[in-house]
Amino acid sequence: MQQDITYCTGYWDIDNNPKRNWKHYQRYIPKTLELLRGQRIIFFYESEGVRRYIEDCTKSENIVFRKKNIEDLPTYRLVKNHFLPSCIRQSDVELKQINRFWEGGLINRDLLYERGGPDVYTKIVSLWTSKLSLLERQIRENSFATQYFCWADISISRLNRKRRNWNFLAPTVPYREDVFYFYPSLYRRYYGVLQPISGGLLLGHHRILSLVANRFLTIMNEARDSCYAHDDETLFSLLYENVPEIKFQSIENMARDRWYNELRFGTEEALVKSSFSILTKLVRLLA
């Protein structure tokens, strides 16, 4: 079943990107394409120079190129018209009173907006928040007739041998159709709470991904004027918290149930419920 996956990725060159430069991507693009050798790939790009570079590096014959300008990305207008003004209106003073360390809004405002400028913030956040919508459109087209789909950042190979189950092409247990898979965040927070989901890899059956993409856009529209410098991962925090019908599972802990993620990321109430559930299971085992 693990071979029944379409992998989507892409690269857009953004001038004055304060987070990553071209040398970073030159280091990891060949490694990511090596990891995806022989897989079914959809690659998004804007520059023909990027396409030529990928053609020279690719290790897969099953690659389809999709040209997509940044201004035509699914969330670009929403980010430009709402999330950018929301970022500008963010009160850093008030937010620091809640959490000063690794707060997503503070990092995004300083790194993307203050150092990069409004155009850079708009473009980068549009890229990050468009991943699920791009996946959903590929699900409808389904060029390779697969059941599962995955977004993997083109620099995802930076995790090679650094995280548990880093080789997401060979999971220790089969993927489930009703679960949305991801790598967890390591340190960044949303209003002081550890963000549960990192946006570098998003994977699932086509039905669950379509549901996630739809709910994610709903969350975006609800949060668009919240006076916070959002990115995809802060919005994933809201998705995780407010959409209980979606089952989330960290790829690092695929053999564990949702209670593990609740223990790590959940509210105090969720911790109590999860702890009680664990004790109940232990009592049954010992009975």
Tab-separated table of C-alpha atoms in Angstrom:
chain	number	residue	atom	x	y	z
A	1	MET	CA	0.000	0.000	0.000
A	2	GLN	CA	2.891	2.365	0.703
A	3	GLN	CA	3.568	2.564	-3.038
A	4	ASP	CA	0.021	3.804	-3.681
A	5	ILE	CA	0.971	7.449	-3.040
A	6	THR	CA	1.292	10.593	-5.134
A	7	TYR	CA	3.981	12.880	-3.721
A	8	CYS	CA	3.529	16.607	-4.271
A	9	THR	CA	6.281	19.156	-3.768
A	10	GLY	CA	7.526	22.361	-5.327
A	11	TYR	CA	9.859	25.308	-5.243
A	12	TRP	CA	9.250	29.011	-5.818
A	13	ASP	CA	12.164	31.427	-5.771
A	14	ILE	CA	11.425	34.462	-3.559
A	15	ASP	CA	13.790	37.418	-3.662
A	16	ASN	CA	15.128	38.554	-0.277
A	17	ASN	CA	13.790	35.464	1.485
A	18	PRO	CA	15.129	35.984	5.029
A	19	LYS	CA	14.501	32.380	6.105
A	20	ARG	CA	16.222	30.258	3.449
A	21	ASN	CA	18.568	31.125	0.596
A	22	TRP	CA	19.205	29.260	-2.644
A	23	LYS	CA	22.297	27.527	-1.217
A	24	HIS	CA	20.078	25.849	1.367
A	25	TYR	CA	17.855	24.422	-1.348
A	26	GLN	CA	20.798	23.422	-3.528
A	27	ARG	CA	21.963	21.330	-0.589
A	28	TYR	CA	18.668	19.532	0.023
A	29	ILE	CA	16.821	19.358	-3.317
A	30	PRO	CA	19.040	16.556	-4.722
A	31	LYS	CA	18.731	14.625	-1.440
A	32	THR	CA	14.942	14.947	-1.401
A	33	LEU	CA	14.685	13.807	-5.019
A	34	GLU	CA	16.973	10.885	-4.186
A	35	LEU	CA	14.629	9.985	-1.326
A	36	LEU	CA	11.702	10.089	-3.769
A	37	ARG	CA	13.514	8.057	-6.417
A	38	GLY	CA	11.045	6.028	-8.484
A	39	GLN	CA	7.959	7.552	-6.824
A	40	ARG	CA	5.035	9.328	-8.482
A	41	ILE	CA	5.719	13.058	-8.187
A	42	ILE	CA	3.812	16.257	-8.924
A	43	PHE	CA	6.215	19.220	-8.929
A	44	PHE	CA	5.010	22.826	-8.722
A	45	TYR	CA	7.175	25.651	-9.982
A	46	GLU	CA	7.088	29.185	-11.330
A	47	SER	CA	10.479	29.716	-12.985
A	48	GLU	CA	11.554	27.733	-16.039
A	49	GLY	CA	15.062	27.800	-14.594
A	50	VAL	CA	13.782	25.900	-11.567
A	51	ARG	CA	12.087	23.353	-13.807
A	52	ARG	CA	15.323	22.744	-15.717
A	53	TYR	CA	17.234	22.348	-12.467
A	54	ILE	CA	14.723	19.774	-11.200
A	55	GLU	CA	14.830	17.879	-14.494
A	56	ASP	CA	18.601	17.625	-14.118
A	57	CYS	CA	18.332	16.414	-10.510
A	58	THR	CA	15.284	14.168	-10.576
A	59	LYS	CA	15.617	10.458	-9.914
A	60	SER	CA	12.071	9.585	-10.950
A	61	GLU	CA	10.641	9.011	-14.401
A	62	ASN	CA	7.130	9.496	-13.023
A	63	ILE	CA	7.199	13.247	-12.525
A	64	VAL	CA	4.563	15.722	-13.711
A	65	PHE	CA	5.341	19.441	-13.706
A	66	ARG	CA	2.684	21.996	-12.780
A	67	LYS	CA	3.507	25.651	-13.460
A	68	LYS	CA	1.935	27.873	-10.788
A	69	ASN	CA	2.682	31.539	-10.253
A	70	ILE	CA	2.717	32.668	-6.621
A	71	GLU	CA	0.003	35.252	-7.311
A	72	ASP	CA	-2.225	32.420	-8.584
A	73	LEU	CA	-1.879	30.239	-5.486
A	74	PRO	CA	-5.198	29.337	-3.813
A	75	THR	CA	-4.656	31.415	-0.658
A	76	TYR	CA	-2.710	34.358	-2.106
A	77	ARG	CA	-5.567	36.886	-2.093
A	78	LEU	CA	-6.688	35.827	1.372
A	79	VAL	CA	-3.176	36.312	2.732
A	80	LYS	CA	-2.605	39.622	0.959
A	81	ASN	CA	-5.967	41.154	1.855
A	82	HIS	CA	-6.367	39.797	5.398
A	83	PHE	CA	-3.412	37.964	6.916
A	84	LEU	CA	-0.874	40.634	6.006
A	85	PRO	CA	-2.932	43.437	7.644
A	86	SER	CA	-3.519	41.094	10.595
A	87	CYS	CA	0.242	40.615	10.924
A	88	ILE	CA	0.791	44.383	10.838
A	89	ARG	CA	-1.822	44.962	13.554
A	90	GLN	CA	-0.352	42.359	15.897
A	91	SER	CA	0.610	43.806	19.283
A	92	ASP	CA	4.020	42.344	20.068
A	93	VAL	CA	3.925	43.890	23.541
A	94	GLU	CA	0.682	42.121	24.457
A	95	LEU	CA	1.798	38.851	22.876
A	96	LYS	CA	5.097	38.869	24.793
A	97	GLN	CA	3.123	39.120	28.012
A	98	ILE	CA	1.566	35.772	27.110
A	99	ASN	CA	4.699	34.082	25.765
A	100	ARG	CA	8.121	35.422	24.834
A	101	PHE	CA	9.830	32.227	23.728
A	102	TRP	CA	9.385	30.573	20.321
A	103	GLU	CA	6.001	32.220	19.822
A	104	GLY	CA	4.930	31.726	16.194
A	105	GLY	CA	3.427	35.182	15.761
A	106	LEU	CA	6.514	36.945	17.108
A	107	ILE	CA	8.842	34.855	14.934
A	108	ASN	CA	6.763	35.348	11.794
A	109	ARG	CA	6.410	39.091	12.252
A	110	ASP	CA	10.115	39.605	12.927
A	111	LEU	CA	11.547	37.181	10.367
A	112	LEU	CA	9.086	37.375	7.479
A	113	TYR	CA	7.567	40.853	7.800
A	114	GLU	CA	10.157	43.053	9.530
A	115	ARG	CA	13.184	41.558	7.785
A	116	GLY	CA	11.574	40.495	4.534
A	117	GLY	CA	8.845	43.079	4.054
A	118	PRO	CA	5.134	42.846	3.266
A	119	ASP	CA	5.640	41.243	-0.155
A	120	VAL	CA	7.874	38.510	1.270
A	121	TYR	CA	5.451	37.773	4.120
A	122	THR	CA	2.556	37.568	1.661
A	123	LYS	CA	4.367	35.241	-0.731
A	124	ILE	CA	5.849	32.883	1.848
A	125	VAL	CA	2.659	32.527	3.892
A	126	SER	CA	0.698	32.015	0.656
A	127	LEU	CA	3.022	29.148	-0.258
A	128	TRP	CA	2.745	27.533	3.135
A	129	THR	CA	-1.017	27.855	3.432
A	130	SER	CA	-1.696	26.682	-0.148
A	131	LYS	CA	-0.185	23.213	0.255
A	132	LEU	CA	-3.436	21.494	1.218
A	133	SER	CA	-5.432	23.221	-1.513
A	134	LEU	CA	-2.836	22.184	-4.083
A	135	LEU	CA	-3.054	18.631	-2.767
A	136	GLU	CA	-6.835	18.694	-2.963
A	137	ARG	CA	-6.754	19.763	-6.611
A	138	GLN	CA	-4.332	16.974	-7.442
A	139	ILE	CA	-6.654	14.545	-5.694
A	140	ARG	CA	-9.416	15.577	-8.082
A	141	GLU	CA	-7.141	15.187	-11.114
A	142	ASN	CA	-5.371	12.075	-9.739
A	143	SER	CA	-2.839	11.810	-12.547
A	144	PHE	CA	-1.365	8.593	-11.143
A	145	ALA	CA	-4.626	7.001	-9.915
A	146	THR	CA	-3.441	6.621	-6.311
A	147	GLN	CA	-5.430	6.395	-3.080
A	148	TYR	CA	-2.955	8.339	-0.913
A	149	PHE	CA	-1.383	11.739	-1.368
A	150	CYS	CA	1.487	13.493	0.350
A	151	TRP	CA	2.916	16.987	0.441
A	152	ALA	CA	6.659	16.887	1.146
A	153	ASP	CA	8.646	20.118	1.244
A	154	ILE	CA	11.438	20.067	-1.305
A	155	SER	CA	13.919	20.405	1.578
A	156	ILE	CA	12.323	17.622	3.666
A	157	SER	CA	15.570	15.644	3.388
A	158	ARG	CA	16.995	17.971	6.058
A	159	LEU	CA	15.278	15.575	8.496
A	160	ASN	CA	17.121	12.517	7.164
A	161	ARG	CA	18.345	10.405	10.088
A	162	LYS	CA	17.470	13.233	12.478
A	163	ARG	CA	13.932	12.243	13.443
A	164	ARG	CA	12.211	8.974	14.196
A	165	ASN	CA	10.625	7.450	11.072
A	166	TRP	CA	12.390	10.090	8.964
A	167	ASN	CA	11.985	7.802	5.945
A	168	PHE	CA	8.257	8.364	5.498
A	169	LEU	CA	8.312	6.140	2.393
A	170	ALA	CA	8.838	3.082	4.601
A	171	PRO	CA	6.694	3.464	7.747
A	172	THR	CA	6.932	0.828	10.447
A	173	VAL	CA	3.151	0.281	10.316
A	174	PRO	CA	0.682	0.785	7.432
A	175	TYR	CA	-1.036	4.124	6.992
A	176	ARG	CA	-4.702	4.180	7.985
A	177	GLU	CA	-7.367	5.595	5.702
A	178	ASP	CA	-9.015	7.681	8.410
A	179	VAL	CA	-5.885	9.372	9.799
A	180	PHE	CA	-4.064	12.568	8.829
A	181	TYR	CA	-0.286	12.128	9.234
A	182	PHE	CA	2.378	14.742	9.921
A	183	TYR	CA	5.657	15.433	11.717
A	184	PRO	CA	5.162	17.228	15.037
A	185	SER	CA	6.627	20.634	15.760
A	186	LEU	CA	9.686	20.584	18.002
A	187	TYR	CA	9.578	23.947	19.732
A	188	ARG	CA	7.351	26.633	18.170
A	189	ARG	CA	4.260	27.751	20.056
A	190	TYR	CA	0.891	29.378	19.491
A	191	TYR	CA	-0.136	31.595	22.392
A	192	GLY	CA	2.323	29.668	24.538
A	193	VAL	CA	1.087	26.167	23.622
A	194	LEU	CA	3.365	23.893	21.617
A	195	GLN	CA	2.198	23.773	18.003
A	196	PRO	CA	1.247	20.147	17.257
A	197	ILE	CA	1.902	20.028	13.512
A	198	SER	CA	4.892	20.928	11.368
A	199	GLY	CA	3.992	21.797	7.783
A	200	GLY	CA	6.902	20.057	6.074
A	201	LEU	CA	5.073	16.789	5.454
A	202	LEU	CA	1.311	16.197	5.213
A	203	LEU	CA	0.022	12.764	4.233
A	204	GLY	CA	-3.207	10.833	4.078
A	205	HIS	CA	-5.863	8.967	2.122
A	206	HIS	CA	-7.565	11.153	-0.460
A	207	ARG	CA	-10.794	11.304	1.558
A	208	ILE	CA	-9.159	12.505	4.781
A	209	LEU	CA	-6.973	15.006	2.909
A	210	SER	CA	-9.987	16.487	1.137
A	211	LEU	CA	-11.663	16.906	4.523
A	212	VAL	CA	-8.541	18.469	6.052
A	213	ALA	CA	-8.130	20.876	3.120
A	214	ASN	CA	-11.745	21.991	3.423
A	215	ARG	CA	-11.570	22.475	7.194
A	216	PHE	CA	-8.223	24.266	6.916
A	217	LEU	CA	-9.721	26.894	4.599
A	218	THR	CA	-12.582	27.340	7.056
A	219	ILE	CA	-10.083	27.880	9.868
A	220	MET	CA	-8.185	30.374	7.704
A	221	ASN	CA	-11.279	32.439	7.053
A	222	GLU	CA	-12.202	32.420	10.732
A	223	ALA	CA	-8.691	33.547	11.773
A	224	ARG	CA	-7.971	35.997	8.953
A	225	ASP	CA	-8.558	39.176	10.994
A	226	SER	CA	-7.214	37.988	14.356
A	227	CYS	CA	-4.347	40.518	14.663
A	228	TYR	CA	-1.783	37.717	14.717
A	229	ALA	CA	1.120	37.002	12.348
A	230	HIS	CA	-0.107	33.570	11.296
A	231	ASP	CA	1.565	30.924	9.200
A	232	ASP	CA	0.410	27.443	8.255
A	233	GLU	CA	1.534	25.889	11.537
A	234	THR	CA	-0.292	28.335	13.805
A	235	LEU	CA	-3.400	27.619	11.733
A	236	PHE	CA	-2.786	23.886	12.128
A	237	SER	CA	-2.901	24.489	15.891
A	238	LEU	CA	-6.422	25.855	15.468
A	239	LEU	CA	-7.369	22.950	13.195
A	240	TYR	CA	-6.077	20.391	15.683
A	241	GLU	CA	-7.935	22.032	18.536
A	242	ASN	CA	-11.250	22.750	16.822
A	243	VAL	CA	-11.895	19.877	14.408
A	244	PRO	CA	-12.364	16.737	16.542
A	245	GLU	CA	-13.717	14.657	13.660
A	246	ILE	CA	-10.226	14.493	12.127
A	247	LYS	CA	-7.873	11.869	13.548
A	248	PHE	CA	-4.310	13.174	13.730
A	249	GLN	CA	-1.212	11.013	13.993
A	250	SER	CA	2.443	11.926	14.229
A	251	ILE	CA	4.551	9.895	11.797
A	252	GLU	CA	7.196	9.735	14.510
A	253	ASN	CA	4.761	7.798	16.696
A	254	MET	CA	2.640	5.950	14.162
A	255	ALA	CA	2.056	2.947	16.406
A	256	ARG	CA	0.542	5.118	19.129
A	257	ASP	CA	-3.029	6.343	19.416
A	258	ARG	CA	-4.304	9.913	19.527
A	259	TRP	CA	-3.987	9.964	23.334
A	260	TYR	CA	-0.213	10.290	22.894
A	261	ASN	CA	-0.602	13.475	20.889
A	262	GLU	CA	-3.124	14.759	23.414
A	263	LEU	CA	-0.630	14.130	26.191
A	264	ARG	CA	1.977	16.136	24.324
A	265	PHE	CA	-0.103	18.926	22.859
A	266	GLY	CA	-3.503	18.938	24.540
A	267	THR	CA	-5.262	21.068	27.103
A	268	GLU	CA	-5.346	20.254	30.822
A	269	GLU	CA	-8.769	18.651	30.370
A	270	ALA	CA	-7.425	16.486	27.526
A	271	LEU	CA	-4.481	15.450	29.676
A	272	VAL	CA	-6.783	14.331	32.494
A	273	LYS	CA	-9.007	12.366	30.084
A	274	SER	CA	-6.027	10.761	28.389
A	275	SER	CA	-4.380	9.847	31.690
A	276	PHE	CA	-7.636	8.300	32.933
A	277	SER	CA	-7.899	6.304	29.696
A	278	ILE	CA	-4.375	4.979	30.145
A	279	LEU	CA	-5.037	3.972	33.766
A	280	THR	CA	-8.244	2.225	32.737
A	281	LYS	CA	-6.371	0.186	30.136
A	282	LEU	CA	-3.731	-0.768	32.700
A	283	VAL	CA	-6.363	-1.883	35.215
A	284	ARG	CA	-7.992	-4.066	32.575
A	285	LEU	CA	-4.661	-5.625	31.691
A	286	LEU	CA	-3.861	-6.367	35.330
A	287	ALA	CA	-7.354	-7.641	36.196
